[in-house]
mmCIF file of C-alpha atoms in Angstrom:
data_model
loop_
_atom_site.group_PDB
_atom_site.id
_atom_site.type_symbol
_atom_site.label_atom_id
_atom_site.label_comp_id
_atom_site.label_asym_id
_atom_site.label_seq_id
_atom_site.Cartn_x
_atom_site.Cartn_y
_atom_site.Cartn_z
ATOM 1 C CA UNK A 1 80.559 27.634 88.859
ATOM 2 C CA UNK A 2 83.879 29.505 89.072
ATOM 3 C CA UNK A 3 85.103 30.098 92.601
ATOM 4 C CA UNK A 4 84.627 33.669 93.835
ATOM 5 C CA UNK A 5 87.867 33.335 95.816
ATOM 6 C CA UNK A 6 90.722 35.521 94.612
ATOM 7 C CA UNK A 7 94.313 36.091 95.649
ATOM 8 C CA UNK A 8 94.940 38.689 98.340
ATOM 9 C CA UNK A 9 97.598 40.149 96.027
ATOM 10 C CA UNK A 10 94.866 41.360 93.647
ATOM 11 C CA UNK A 11 94.058 44.010 96.305
ATOM 12 C CA UNK A 12 97.352 45.535 97.467
ATOM 13 C CA UNK A 13 95.787 48.020 99.882
ATOM 14 C CA UNK A 14 93.986 45.168 101.668
ATOM 15 C CA UNK A 15 97.219 43.148 101.601
ATOM 16 C CA UNK A 16 99.048 45.965 103.424
ATOM 17 C CA UNK A 17 96.217 46.172 106.028
ATOM 18 C CA UNK A 18 96.463 42.408 106.574
ATOM 19 C CA UNK A 19 100.241 42.652 106.865
ATOM 20 C CA UNK A 20 99.956 45.327 109.570
ATOM 21 C CA UNK A 21 97.601 43.115 111.618
ATOM 22 C CA UNK A 22 100.025 40.225 111.114
ATOM 23 C CA UNK A 23 102.925 42.327 112.443
ATOM 24 C CA UNK A 24 100.843 43.515 115.414
ATOM 25 C CA UNK A 25 99.791 39.956 116.346
ATOM 26 C CA UNK A 26 103.128 38.227 115.718
ATOM 27 C CA UNK A 27 106.685 38.425 117.047
ATOM 28 C CA UNK A 28 108.004 38.446 113.456
ATOM 29 C CA UNK A 29 109.799 41.796 113.454
ATOM 30 C CA UNK A 30 110.956 41.537 117.087
ATOM 31 C CA UNK A 31 112.524 38.150 116.287
ATOM 32 C CA UNK A 32 114.190 39.498 113.128
ATOM 33 C CA UNK A 33 115.501 42.567 114.964
ATOM 34 C CA UNK A 34 117.024 40.367 117.635
ATOM 35 C CA UNK A 35 118.801 38.312 114.953
ATOM 36 C CA UNK A 36 120.009 41.453 113.148
ATOM 37 C CA UNK A 37 121.341 43.008 116.366
ATOM 38 C CA UNK A 38 122.875 39.914 117.955
ATOM 39 C CA UNK A 39 123.961 37.580 115.144
ATOM 40 C CA UNK A 40 124.191 39.489 111.871
ATOM 41 C CA UNK A 41 127.230 41.653 112.763
ATOM 42 C CA UNK A 42 129.312 38.508 113.335
ATOM 43 C CA UNK A 43 128.121 36.961 110.072
ATOM 44 C CA UNK A 44 129.091 40.098 108.133
ATOM 45 C CA UNK A 45 132.445 40.470 109.871
ATOM 46 C CA UNK A 46 134.533 40.333 106.673
ATOM 47 C CA UNK A 47 131.983 41.765 104.241
ATOM 48 C CA UNK A 48 133.179 45.372 104.244
ATOM 49 C CA UNK A 49 136.830 44.882 105.179
ATOM 50 C CA UNK A 50 139.080 47.486 103.603
ATOM 51 C CA UNK A 51 136.285 49.041 101.551
ATOM 52 C CA UNK A 52 135.645 52.773 101.245
ATOM 53 C CA UNK A 53 131.955 52.077 100.609
ATOM 54 C CA UNK A 54 129.644 49.123 101.286
ATOM 55 C CA UNK A 55 126.950 48.298 98.737
ATOM 56 C CA UNK A 56 123.728 46.778 100.095
ATOM 57 C CA UNK A 57 120.822 45.607 97.944
ATOM 58 C CA UNK A 58 117.454 45.100 99.635
ATOM 59 C CA UNK A 59 115.133 42.938 97.526
ATOM 60 C CA UNK A 60 111.536 43.495 98.659
ATOM 61 C CA UNK A 61 112.477 46.062 101.305
ATOM 62 C CA UNK A 62 108.900 46.934 102.254
ATOM 63 C CA UNK A 63 108.607 49.943 104.566
ATOM 64 C CA UNK A 64 112.249 49.696 105.629
ATOM 65 C CA UNK A 65 111.865 48.729 109.274
ATOM 66 C CA UNK A 66 114.230 45.742 109.088
ATOM 67 C CA UNK A 67 116.423 47.411 106.429
ATOM 68 C CA UNK A 68 117.319 50.228 108.821
ATOM 69 C CA UNK A 69 118.177 47.693 111.525
ATOM 70 C CA UNK A 70 120.500 45.964 109.053
ATOM 71 C CA UNK A 71 122.150 49.278 108.136
ATOM 72 C CA UNK A 72 122.654 49.998 111.835
ATOM 73 C CA UNK A 73 124.347 46.595 112.287
ATOM 74 C CA UNK A 74 126.654 47.272 109.315
ATOM 75 C CA UNK A 75 127.482 50.738 110.695
ATOM 76 C CA UNK A 76 128.414 49.156 114.038
ATOM 77 C CA UNK A 77 130.879 46.880 112.211
ATOM 78 C CA UNK A 78 132.287 49.645 110.006
ATOM 79 C CA UNK A 79 131.872 53.043 111.712
ATOM 80 C CA UNK A 80 132.028 55.987 109.319
ATOM 81 C CA UNK A 81 132.218 53.888 106.142
ATOM 82 C CA UNK A 82 129.872 55.101 103.392
ATOM 83 C CA UNK A 83 126.917 52.822 102.631
ATOM 84 C CA UNK A 84 125.044 52.670 99.345
ATOM 85 C CA UNK A 85 121.632 51.100 100.079
ATOM 86 C CA UNK A 86 119.434 50.309 97.075
ATOM 87 C CA UNK A 87 115.903 49.011 97.512
ATOM 88 C CA UNK A 88 113.718 46.996 95.136
ATOM 89 C CA UNK A 89 110.069 47.322 96.237
ATOM 90 C CA UNK A 90 106.987 47.198 93.988
ATOM 91 C CA UNK A 91 104.595 48.996 96.373
ATOM 92 C CA UNK A 92 104.624 52.804 96.066
ATOM 93 C CA UNK A 93 102.852 53.003 99.425
ATOM 94 C CA UNK A 94 105.592 50.970 101.136
ATOM 95 C CA UNK A 95 108.329 53.087 99.509
ATOM 96 C CA UNK A 96 106.632 56.238 100.802
ATOM 97 C CA UNK A 97 106.604 54.804 104.338
ATOM 98 C CA UNK A 98 110.241 53.767 103.928
ATOM 99 C CA UNK A 99 111.220 57.332 102.944
ATOM 100 C CA UNK A 100 109.306 58.732 105.931
ATOM 101 C CA UNK A 101 111.121 56.281 108.224
ATOM 102 C CA UNK A 102 114.519 57.354 106.810
ATOM 103 C CA UNK A 103 113.627 61.034 107.289
ATOM 104 C CA UNK A 104 112.776 60.367 110.947
ATOM 105 C CA UNK A 105 115.955 58.352 111.673
ATOM 106 C CA UNK A 106 119.226 59.857 112.831
ATOM 107 C CA UNK A 107 122.748 58.556 112.097
ATOM 108 C CA UNK A 108 122.119 58.011 108.405
ATOM 109 C CA UNK A 109 124.446 60.783 107.154
ATOM 110 C CA UNK A 110 126.830 58.302 105.524
ATOM 111 C CA UNK A 111 124.035 56.300 103.845
ATOM 112 C CA UNK A 112 122.813 56.947 100.304
ATOM 113 C CA UNK A 113 119.357 55.522 99.549
ATOM 114 C CA UNK A 114 117.986 54.662 96.108
ATOM 115 C CA UNK A 115 114.525 53.153 95.601
ATOM 116 C CA UNK A 116 113.380 51.145 92.576
ATOM 117 C CA UNK A 117 109.598 50.805 92.362
ATOM 118 C CA UNK A 118 109.570 47.399 90.675
ATOM 119 C CA UNK A 119 109.549 43.684 91.348
ATOM 120 C CA UNK A 120 112.692 41.544 91.576
ATOM 121 C CA UNK A 121 111.863 40.086 88.136
ATOM 122 C CA UNK A 122 111.447 43.573 86.646
ATOM 123 C CA UNK A 123 114.760 44.694 88.183
ATOM 124 C CA UNK A 124 116.564 41.686 86.670
ATOM 125 C CA UNK A 125 115.019 42.328 83.231
ATOM 126 C CA UNK A 126 115.903 46.042 83.370
ATOM 127 C CA UNK A 127 119.515 45.406 84.449
ATOM 128 C CA UNK A 128 119.982 42.860 81.659
ATOM 129 C CA UNK A 129 118.425 45.213 79.086
ATOM 130 C CA UNK A 130 120.702 48.047 80.257
ATOM 131 C CA UNK A 131 123.648 45.594 80.337
ATOM 132 C CA UNK A 132 124.394 46.596 83.938
ATOM 133 C CA UNK A 133 125.917 44.232 86.444
ATOM 134 C CA UNK A 134 126.769 45.988 89.692
ATOM 135 C CA UNK A 135 128.381 43.891 92.421
ATOM 136 C CA UNK A 136 127.021 43.990 95.957
ATOM 137 C CA UNK A 137 128.595 43.343 99.370
ATOM 138 C CA UNK A 138 125.346 42.249 100.977
ATOM 139 C CA UNK A 139 122.037 41.301 99.373
ATOM 140 C CA UNK A 140 118.998 40.399 101.442
ATOM 141 C CA UNK A 141 115.627 38.922 100.452
ATOM 142 C CA UNK A 142 113.427 38.921 103.527
ATOM 143 C CA UNK A 143 110.047 37.158 103.347
ATOM 144 C CA UNK A 144 109.637 37.959 99.647
ATOM 145 C CA UNK A 145 110.446 34.835 97.620
ATOM 146 C CA UNK A 146 106.751 33.807 97.722
ATOM 147 C CA UNK A 147 106.030 36.591 95.240
ATOM 148 C CA UNK A 148 108.511 35.901 92.430
ATOM 149 C CA UNK A 149 107.754 33.895 89.298
ATOM 150 C CA UNK A 150 110.858 31.676 89.105
ATOM 151 C CA UNK A 151 112.492 31.239 92.509
ATOM 152 C CA UNK A 152 115.600 29.255 91.399
ATOM 153 C CA UNK A 153 116.299 31.824 88.661
ATOM 154 C CA UNK A 154 115.902 34.802 91.027
ATOM 155 C CA UNK A 155 118.274 33.230 93.571
ATOM 156 C CA UNK A 156 120.766 32.383 90.801
ATOM 157 C CA UNK A 157 120.621 35.919 89.357
ATOM 158 C CA UNK A 158 121.064 37.807 92.634
ATOM 159 C CA UNK A 159 123.753 35.368 93.797
ATOM 160 C CA UNK A 160 125.661 36.215 90.594
ATOM 161 C CA UNK A 161 125.775 39.862 91.744
ATOM 162 C CA UNK A 162 127.748 39.108 94.924
ATOM 163 C CA UNK A 163 131.215 40.618 95.271
ATOM 164 C CA UNK A 164 134.087 38.656 96.864
ATOM 165 C CA UNK A 165 133.455 38.087 100.614
ATOM 166 C CA UNK A 166 129.816 39.109 100.079
ATOM 167 C CA UNK A 167 126.758 37.348 101.460
ATOM 168 C CA UNK A 168 123.199 36.699 100.273
ATOM 169 C CA UNK A 169 120.661 36.436 103.080
ATOM 170 C CA UNK A 170 117.240 34.844 102.589
ATOM 171 C CA UNK A 171 114.497 34.688 105.218
ATOM 172 C CA UNK A 172 111.459 32.461 104.632
ATOM 173 C CA UNK A 173 109.049 30.562 106.847
ATOM 174 C CA UNK A 174 110.603 27.519 108.483
ATOM 175 C CA UNK A 175 109.745 23.989 107.415
ATOM 176 C CA UNK A 176 108.843 23.432 111.098
ATOM 177 C CA UNK A 177 106.285 26.282 111.134
ATOM 178 C CA UNK A 178 102.488 26.244 111.058
ATOM 179 C CA UNK A 179 102.667 27.805 107.596
ATOM 180 C CA UNK A 180 104.259 24.592 106.272
ATOM 181 C CA UNK A 181 101.504 22.444 107.823
ATOM 182 C CA UNK A 182 98.638 24.659 106.604
ATOM 183 C CA UNK A 183 99.903 25.225 103.058
ATOM 184 C CA UNK A 184 101.080 21.664 102.411
ATOM 185 C CA UNK A 185 97.556 20.501 103.245
ATOM 186 C CA UNK A 186 95.344 23.279 101.831
ATOM 187 C CA UNK A 187 97.574 25.388 99.571
ATOM 188 C CA UNK A 188 96.071 23.852 96.420
ATOM 189 C CA UNK A 189 92.639 25.115 97.575
ATOM 190 C CA UNK A 190 93.811 28.730 97.916
ATOM 191 C CA UNK A 191 93.585 31.054 94.871
ATOM 192 C CA UNK A 192 97.201 32.098 94.268
ATOM 193 C CA UNK A 193 96.269 33.406 90.763
ATOM 194 C CA UNK A 194 99.926 32.858 89.799
ATOM 195 C CA UNK A 195 100.784 35.806 92.068
ATOM 196 C CA UNK A 196 102.348 33.803 94.870
ATOM 197 C CA UNK A 197 103.933 30.413 95.554
ATOM 198 C CA UNK A 198 104.276 28.768 98.920
ATOM 199 C CA UNK A 199 107.906 28.046 99.810
ATOM 200 C CA UNK A 200 109.556 27.195 103.109
ATOM 201 C CA UNK A 201 113.161 26.652 104.156
ATOM 202 C CA UNK A 202 112.936 23.036 102.873
ATOM 203 C CA UNK A 203 112.326 24.260 99.286
ATOM 204 C CA UNK A 204 115.110 26.857 99.413
ATOM 205 C CA UNK A 205 117.642 24.349 100.791
ATOM 206 C CA UNK A 206 116.639 21.953 97.991
ATOM 207 C CA UNK A 207 117.235 24.651 95.351
ATOM 208 C CA UNK A 208 120.624 25.610 96.833
ATOM 209 C CA UNK A 209 121.729 21.982 97.145
ATOM 210 C CA UNK A 210 120.771 21.292 93.514
ATOM 211 C CA UNK A 211 123.085 24.070 92.269
ATOM 212 C CA UNK A 212 125.852 23.383 94.778
ATOM 213 C CA UNK A 213 125.753 26.684 96.685
ATOM 214 C CA UNK A 214 127.186 26.764 100.218
ATOM 215 C CA UNK A 215 124.925 28.069 102.969
ATOM 216 C CA UNK A 216 124.181 28.027 106.687
ATOM 217 C CA UNK A 217 120.711 27.975 108.281
ATOM 218 C CA UNK A 218 119.700 29.766 111.484
ATOM 219 C CA UNK A 219 116.281 29.084 112.986
ATOM 220 C CA UNK A 220 114.255 32.022 114.331
ATOM 221 C CA UNK A 221 111.435 30.908 116.661
ATOM 222 C CA UNK A 222 108.425 33.211 116.310
ATOM 223 C CA UNK A 223 104.738 32.993 117.164
ATOM 224 C CA UNK A 224 101.469 34.755 116.416
ATOM 225 C CA UNK A 225 98.250 35.100 118.393
ATOM 226 C CA UNK A 226 95.470 33.993 116.023
ATOM 227 C CA UNK A 227 92.716 33.740 118.661
ATOM 228 C CA UNK A 228 90.710 36.491 116.932
ATOM 229 C CA UNK A 229 90.397 34.298 113.799
ATOM 230 C CA UNK A 230 87.874 32.139 115.670
ATOM 231 C CA UNK A 231 85.464 34.988 116.464
ATOM 232 C CA UNK A 232 82.995 35.316 113.571
ATOM 233 C CA UNK A 233 82.974 38.871 112.189
ATOM 234 C CA UNK A 234 86.112 40.021 114.074
ATOM 235 C CA UNK A 235 87.828 42.508 111.734
ATOM 236 C CA UNK A 236 91.404 41.652 112.749
ATOM 237 C CA UNK A 237 90.535 37.960 112.629
ATOM 238 C CA UNK A 238 89.242 38.252 109.062
ATOM 239 C CA UNK A 239 92.320 40.188 107.936
ATOM 240 C CA UNK A 240 94.588 37.616 109.597
ATOM 241 C CA UNK A 241 92.753 34.732 107.899
ATOM 242 C CA UNK A 242 93.223 36.535 104.581
ATOM 243 C CA UNK A 243 96.952 36.769 105.294
ATOM 244 C CA UNK A 244 97.268 33.126 106.380
ATOM 245 C CA UNK A 245 95.512 31.887 103.230
ATOM 246 C CA UNK A 246 96.674 34.669 100.840
ATOM 247 C CA UNK A 247 92.975 34.985 99.936
ATOM 248 C CA UNK A 248 91.025 38.245 99.653
ATOM 249 C CA UNK A 249 88.044 38.113 102.069
ATOM 250 C CA UNK A 250 88.550 34.417 102.797
ATOM 251 C CA UNK A 251 85.798 34.339 105.450
ATOM 252 C CA UNK A 252 83.201 35.631 102.978
ATOM 253 C CA UNK A 253 84.292 33.859 99.777
ATOM 254 C CA UNK A 254 85.672 30.460 100.835
ATOM 255 C CA UNK A 255 83.322 27.471 100.534
ATOM 256 C CA UNK A 256 81.923 26.771 104.049
ATOM 257 C CA UNK A 257 83.571 23.338 104.166
ATOM 258 C CA UNK A 258 87.032 24.757 103.328
ATOM 259 C CA UNK A 259 86.629 27.551 105.877
ATOM 260 C CA UNK A 260 85.672 24.988 108.529
ATOM 261 C CA UNK A 261 88.637 22.731 107.643
ATOM 262 C CA UNK A 262 91.144 25.614 107.700
ATOM 263 C CA UNK A 263 89.911 26.868 111.083
ATOM 264 C CA UNK A 264 90.097 23.306 112.460
ATOM 265 C CA UNK A 265 93.618 22.869 111.070
ATOM 266 C CA UNK A 266 94.780 26.164 112.584
ATOM 267 C CA UNK A 267 93.873 24.860 116.054
ATOM 268 C CA UNK A 268 95.812 21.595 115.663
ATOM 269 C CA UNK A 269 99.311 20.986 117.130
ATOM 270 C CA UNK A 270 100.903 21.021 113.651
ATOM 271 C CA UNK A 271 99.968 24.725 113.373
ATOM 272 C CA UNK A 272 99.393 26.097 116.851
ATOM 273 C CA UNK A 273 99.382 25.507 120.576
ATOM 274 C CA UNK A 274 96.841 26.523 123.181
ATOM 275 C CA UNK A 275 98.404 28.932 125.669
ATOM 276 C CA UNK A 276 96.257 30.318 128.502
ATOM 277 C CA UNK A 277 93.130 30.034 126.375
ATOM 278 C CA UNK A 278 94.788 31.712 123.360
ATOM 279 C CA UNK A 279 95.559 30.004 120.050
ATOM 280 C CA UNK A 280 99.259 30.664 119.344
ATOM 281 C CA UNK A 281 100.380 29.906 115.772
ATOM 282 C CA UNK A 282 103.931 28.703 115.052
ATOM 283 C CA UNK A 283 105.333 31.520 112.894
ATOM 284 C CA UNK A 284 108.976 30.327 112.976
ATOM 285 C CA UNK A 285 111.346 31.467 110.239
ATOM 286 C CA UNK A 286 114.650 30.311 108.810
ATOM 287 C CA UNK A 287 117.554 32.582 107.957
ATOM 288 C CA UNK A 288 119.615 31.139 105.117
ATOM 289 C CA UNK A 289 123.010 32.792 104.649
ATOM 290 C CA UNK A 290 124.607 31.992 101.282
ATOM 291 C CA UNK A 291 128.295 32.320 100.443
ATOM 292 C CA UNK A 292 129.498 33.834 97.158
#
């Protein structure tokens, strides 16, 4: 009998609900914001030197929360310099939220926003068909490489769009995280439906090494409270389990044995630690900064 399990990405509205629970339960965005505020300005020190405008390309920009932090960091480095910020994002709902966030944010007078409602693959195909090849001063791909068809090709393509002194920033889950442990062991049991691929910093470093690109890695420790996953019928817990396994309604559709094994694994030291009676998942990320 065919498995009733299906990829979470077949139901985008549920995916977004799961993602919001994930953000509420994890330190993901706080950790990223800290990196953007404290370390990114130094890493982009020469990126906009002597330029009348700085071109930023956000690949998978989501609802713009981190994008606006990045723009703020660039503005701090280059006060008054015009910024052209283009966003590739396939979710119309996320783009709408992004536009609302921009409308509610001050100090964006010198920033021009353009949104492309498409995937990274669709953007590449469209640019090639239109024979366009704009150069960018900063390109970032934050937590989105799981959702592209050919990761080495996407990295190669966007790297080819870097201007001199430019940087390509990638953020993915760290090879030391609980995600690595869970997906290395059970990923083949989850229904990706060709819509997502598990990758961690180890995979990305391997790809970059194989093509000889220079990069530096910065580790971002992050954690997530997954205690609610162990309460049968808890709504947040079910949404979080969906997100962890990329499976739509995992609790209801997974074979009982797999569900039991995944819940057991999530409690183990390779994934989580017990802190004051709470199960705290290792959500650490790696920032990979690539030179032109």
